[in-house]
Coordinates of N, CA and C in Angstrom, one line a residue:
M1498 N 35.2 -7.5 -21.8 CA 34.3 -7.8 -20.9 C 33.4 -6.5 -20.9
F1499 N 33.9 -5.5 -20.8 CA 32.9 -4.1 -20.8 C 31.6 -4.4 -22.3
G1500 N 32.4 -4.7 -23.2 CA 31.1 -4.4 -24.4 C 30.5 -5.7 -24.1
N1501 N 30.8 -6.8 -23.6 CA 29.9 -8.0 -23.6 C 28.8 -7.6 -22.8
K1502 N 28.7 -7.1 -21.9 CA 27.9 -6.4 -20.6 C 27.0 -5.5 -21.5
E1503 N 27.6 -4.6 -22.3 CA 26.9 -3.9 -23.1 C 25.7 -4.5 -24.1
K1504 N 26.3 -5.6 -24.5 CA 25.3 -6.2 -25.5 C 24.4 -7.1 -24.5
K1505 N 24.7 -7.6 -23.8 CA 23.9 -8.3 -22.5 C 22.6 -7.3 -22.5
I1506 N 23.0 -6.3 -21.9 CA 22.0 -5.2 -21.7 C 21.0 -4.9 -23.0
E1507 N 21.4 -4.6 -24.2 CA 20.5 -4.6 -25.1 C 19.8 -6.0 -25.3
K1508 N 20.1 -7.0 -25.0 CA 19.7 -8.0 -25.4 C 18.6 -8.4 -24.3
M1509 N 18.6 -7.9 -22.9 CA 17.9 -7.9 -22.3 C 16.5 -6.9 -22.0
V1510 N 16.8 -5.7 -22.6 CA 15.7 -4.9 -23.0 C 15.1 -5.4 -24.3
E1511 N 15.7 -6.0 -25.1 CA 14.5 -6.7 -26.2 C 13.8 -7.8 -25.6
K1512 N 14.5 -8.8 -24.8 CA 13.6 -9.7 -24.5 C 12.8 -9.2 -22.8
R1513 N 12.8 -8.0 -22.3 CA 12.0 -7.4 -21.5 C 12.5 -8.2 -20.1
N1514 N 14.1 -8.2 -20.0 CA 14.6 -9.1 -18.9 C 14.7 -8.3 -17.8
A1515 N 13.5 -7.5 -17.0 CA 14.0 -6.5 -16.0 C 14.8 -7.3 -14.8
A1516 N 14.8 -8.5 -14.4 CA 15.8 -9.1 -13.6 C 16.8 -9.3 -13.7
G1517 N 17.4 -9.2 -15.0 CA 18.7 -9.4 -15.4 C 19.5 -8.1 -15.2
L1518 N 18.3 -7.2 -15.8 CA 18.7 -5.4 -15.9 C 19.0 -4.9 -14.3
I1519 N 18.1 -5.5 -13.1 CA 18.3 -5.0 -11.8 C 19.5 -5.7 -11.1
H1520 N 19.7 -7.0 -11.7 CA 21.3 -7.2 -11.4 C 22.2 -6.5 -12.0
L1521 N 22.3 -5.8 -13.3 CA 23.5 -5.3 -13.4 C 23.5 -3.8 -13.0
A1522 N 22.4 -3.4 -12.4 CA 22.3 -2.2 -12.3 C 23.1 -2.1 -10.7
G1523 N 23.7 -3.1 -10.0 CA 24.5 -3.5 -9.0 C 25.9 -3.6 -9.4
D1524 N 26.3 -3.7 -10.7 CA 27.4 -3.9 -11.1 C 28.8 -3.2 -10.5
K1525 N 29.8 -3.8 -10.6 CA 30.8 -3.0 -9.8 C 31.5 -2.1 -10.7
D1526 N 31.1 -2.3 -12.2 CA 31.6 -0.9 -13.1 C 30.5 -0.2 -13.1
S1527 N 30.4 1.2 -12.9 CA 29.5 2.2 -12.9 C 28.8 2.7 -13.9
V1528 N 29.8 2.2 -15.0 CA 29.3 2.3 -16.5 C 28.1 1.5 -16.6
I1529 N 28.4 0.4 -16.6 CA 27.4 -0.7 -16.9 C 26.2 -0.7 -15.9
A1530 N 26.7 -0.1 -14.6 CA 25.3 0.1 -13.7 C 24.4 1.2 -14.2
L1531 N 25.1 2.2 -14.4 CA 24.2 3.5 -15.5 C 23.8 3.1 -16.5
K1532 N 24.0 2.1 -17.2 CA 23.4 1.8 -18.4 C 22.4 0.8 -18.1
A1533 N 22.4 0.1 -17.1 CA 21.6 -1.0 -16.9 C 20.4 -0.1 -16.1
V1534 N 20.4 0.9 -15.6 CA 19.6 1.7 -14.9 C 18.7 2.6 -16.0
E1535 N 19.6 3.0 -17.0 CA 18.7 3.7 -18.3 C 18.2 2.9 -18.7
A1536 N 18.4 1.4 -19.0 CA 17.3 0.4 -19.8 C 16.3 0.4 -19.1
L1537 N 16.1 -0.1 -17.5 CA 15.3 -0.1 -16.9 C 13.9 0.9 -17.5
G1538 N 14.4 1.7 -17.7 CA 13.2 3.1 -18.5 C 12.5 2.5 -19.7
H1539 N 13.5 1.2 -20.4 CA 12.8 0.6 -21.6 C 11.7 -0.7 -21.4
V1540 N 11.9 -1.2 -20.2 CA 11.6 -2.3 -19.9 C 10.4 -2.3 -18.7
P1541 N 8.8 -2.1 -19.3 CA 7.6 -1.9 -18.4 C 7.7 -2.7 -17.4
G1542 N 7.1 -2.6 -16.3 CA 6.8 -3.4 -15.3 C 6.8 -3.1 -14.0
D1543 N 6.0 -3.9 -13.1 CA 6.5 -3.2 -11.7 C 7.9 -3.4 -11.1
D1544 N 8.4 -4.5 -11.6 CA 9.9 -4.6 -11.1 C 10.8 -3.4 -11.3
S1545 N 10.7 -3.2 -12.8 CA 11.3 -2.0 -13.1 C 11.1 -0.8 -12.5
H1546 N 9.8 -0.4 -12.5 CA 9.0 0.6 -12.0 C 9.7 0.9 -10.1
N1547 N 9.7 -0.4 -9.3 CA 10.1 -0.6 -8.1 C 11.3 -0.1 -7.8
T1548 N 12.3 -0.8 -8.7 CA 13.6 -0.7 -8.5 C 14.2 0.9 -8.8
L1549 N 13.4 1.5 -10.0 CA 13.6 3.0 -10.0 C 13.3 3.6 -9.0
I1550 N 12.3 3.5 -8.3 CA 12.0 4.2 -7.4 C 12.7 4.3 -6.1
T1551 N 13.0 3.2 -5.8 CA 14.2 2.8 -4.7 C 15.6 3.3 -4.9
L1552 N 16.1 3.5 -6.5 CA 17.2 3.8 -6.9 C 16.9 5.4 -6.9
L1553 N 16.1 6.3 -6.3 CA 16.0 7.6 -6.4 C 17.0 7.8 -5.0
R1554 N 16.9 7.1 -4.1 CA 17.3 7.3 -3.1 C 18.5 6.8 -2.5
S1555 N 19.5 6.5 -3.9 CA 20.7 6.0 -3.8 C 21.7 7.2 -3.6
P1556 N 22.9 6.8 -3.0 CA 23.7 7.7 -2.1 C 24.7 8.1 -3.3
R1557 N 24.4 7.7 -4.5 CA 25.0 8.2 -5.7 C 24.2 9.0 -6.7
A1558 N 24.7 10.2 -6.7 CA 24.0 11.3 -7.4 C 23.7 11.0 -8.8
D1559 N 24.9 10.1 -9.7 CA 24.4 9.8 -10.8 C 23.3 8.7 -11.1
M1560 N 23.3 8.0 -9.9 CA 22.4 6.9 -10.2 C 20.8 7.6 -9.7
R1561 N 20.7 8.4 -9.0 CA 19.7 9.3 -8.7 C 19.2 10.0 -10.1
A1562 N 19.9 10.3 -10.8 CA 19.6 11.3 -12.1 C 19.1 10.0 -13.0
A1563 N 20.1 9.2 -13.3 CA 19.6 7.9 -14.1 C 18.5 7.3 -13.8
A1564 N 18.0 7.4 -12.7 CA 16.7 6.6 -12.3 C 15.5 7.5 -12.4
A1565 N 15.7 8.8 -12.2 CA 14.8 9.5 -12.6 C 14.5 9.7 -13.9
T1566 N 15.7 9.8 -14.4 CA 15.1 9.8 -16.4 C 14.6 8.7 -16.7
A1567 N 15.0 7.5 -16.3 CA 14.4 6.0 -16.6 C 13.1 6.3 -16.2
L1568 N 12.9 6.9 -15.1 CA 11.2 6.6 -14.7 C 10.7 7.9 -15.5
G1569 N 11.1 8.8 -16.0 CA 10.5 9.6 -17.1 C 10.0 8.7 -18.2
T1570 N 11.2 8.1 -18.7 CA 11.2 7.6 -20.1 C 10.1 6.1 -19.6
L1571 N 9.6 5.5 -18.8 CA 9.0 4.4 -18.4 C 7.6 5.0 -18.5
G1572 N 7.3 6.3 -18.0 CA 6.1 6.8 -18.2 C 4.8 6.4 -17.5
D1573 N 5.0 5.9 -16.2 CA 4.4 5.5 -15.3 C 4.1 6.6 -14.3
P1574 N 2.8 7.3 -14.4 CA 2.5 8.2 -13.9 C 2.3 8.3 -12.2
K1575 N 2.5 6.9 -11.6 CA 2.1 6.8 -10.5 C 4.0 7.2 -9.6
A1576 N 4.8 7.7 -10.5 CA 6.3 7.6 -10.2 C 6.3 9.3 -9.8
Q1577 N 5.2 10.1 -10.4 CA 5.3 11.3 -9.9 C 5.5 11.7 -8.5
A1578 N 4.3 11.1 -7.4 CA 4.5 11.3 -6.1 C 6.0 10.9 -5.5
H1579 N 6.8 10.1 -6.0 CA 7.9 9.7 -5.4 C 8.9 10.7 -5.8
I1580 N 8.7 11.2 -7.1 CA 9.8 12.4 -7.6 C 9.7 13.5 -6.7
S1581 N 8.3 13.8 -6.7 CA 7.8 14.8 -6.2 C 8.4 15.2 -4.7
H1582 N 8.0 14.1 -4.2 CA 8.9 13.8 -2.7 C 10.3 13.9 -2.7
M1583 N 11.1 13.3 -3.2 CA 12.5 13.7 -3.6 C 12.8 14.8 -3.9
L1584 N 12.0 15.6 -4.8 CA 12.6 17.0 -4.7 C 12.6 17.8 -4.0
T1585 N 11.9 17.4 -2.8 CA 11.9 18.4 -1.5 C 13.3 18.2 -0.6
T1586 N 14.0 17.2 -0.9 CA 15.4 17.2 -0.2 C 16.6 17.0 -0.9
E1587 N 16.5 16.9 -2.4 CA 17.5 16.6 -3.1 C 18.4 17.8 -3.5
K1588 N 19.5 17.8 -3.2 CA 20.5 19.1 -3.4 C 21.4 19.3 -4.4
D1589 N 21.8 17.8 -5.1 CA 22.5 18.1 -6.2 C 21.7 18.3 -7.5
A1590 N 22.3 19.5 -8.2 CA 21.4 20.4 -9.2 C 21.4 19.6 -10.6
V1591 N 22.1 18.6 -10.6 CA 22.2 17.6 -12.1 C 20.9 16.5 -11.6
V1592 N 21.1 16.3 -10.3 CA 19.7 15.3 -10.2 C 18.3 16.3 -10.2
L1593 N 18.3 17.3 -9.7 CA 16.9 18.0 -9.7 C 16.6 18.6 -11.1
E1594 N 17.6 18.7 -12.1 CA 17.2 18.9 -13.4 C 16.5 17.5 -13.7
A1595 N 17.2 16.4 -13.8 CA 16.4 15.3 -14.1 C 15.3 14.9 -13.6
M1596 N 15.0 15.0 -12.4 CA 14.0 14.8 -11.7 C 13.0 15.8 -12.3
R1597 N 12.8 17.2 -12.4 CA 12.1 18.2 -12.9 C 11.6 17.6 -14.4
K1598 N 12.7 17.1 -15.5 CA 12.4 16.5 -16.6 C 11.0 15.6 -16.6
A1599 N 11.8 14.8 -15.7 CA 10.9 13.0 -15.7 C 9.6 13.6 -15.5
Q1600 N 9.7 14.4 -14.4 CA 8.0 14.8 -13.7 C 7.3 15.7 -15.0
S1601 N 7.9 16.3 -15.8 CA 7.3 16.9 -17.1 C 6.7 15.8 -18.0
K1602 N 7.7 14.9 -18.2 CA 7.3 13.9 -19.0 C 6.1 13.2 -18.6
L1603 N 6.1 12.8 -17.2 CA 5.0 11.8 -16.7 C 3.9 12.9 -16.5
H1604 N 3.8 14.0 -16.1 CA 2.6 14.7 -16.5 C 2.2 15.0 -17.8
N1605 N 3.0 14.8 -18.7 CA 2.4 15.1 -20.2 C 1.8 13.5 -20.7
N1606 N 2.2 12.8 -19.8 CA 1.7 11.3 -20.1 C 0.2 10.7 -19.6
E1607 N 0.0 11.9 -18.4 CA -1.7 11.6 -18.1 C -2.8 11.9 -19.1

């Protein structure tokens, strides 16, 4: 089952299926959920962008870090303001590093 969902994620990226990835981002298996969040960074569009922005506020640090990384990969400069705001309140060192790296990528895309 685990491998099956990973293959689904790959196919969703190929087909630019943001809705399917958003659904899997809520999967009970945290590995699948994180892979889906990461994959959203490869599917341009408002749905991916908005979901990743929302996930910057997740109670799970690993999800916040994955969302920040995916936003950097997505490359939409509009994400900079959201990440900057979250940097002011974030306490987790791993998440802070992911947010800083994402901001750097986004800054270079301008």
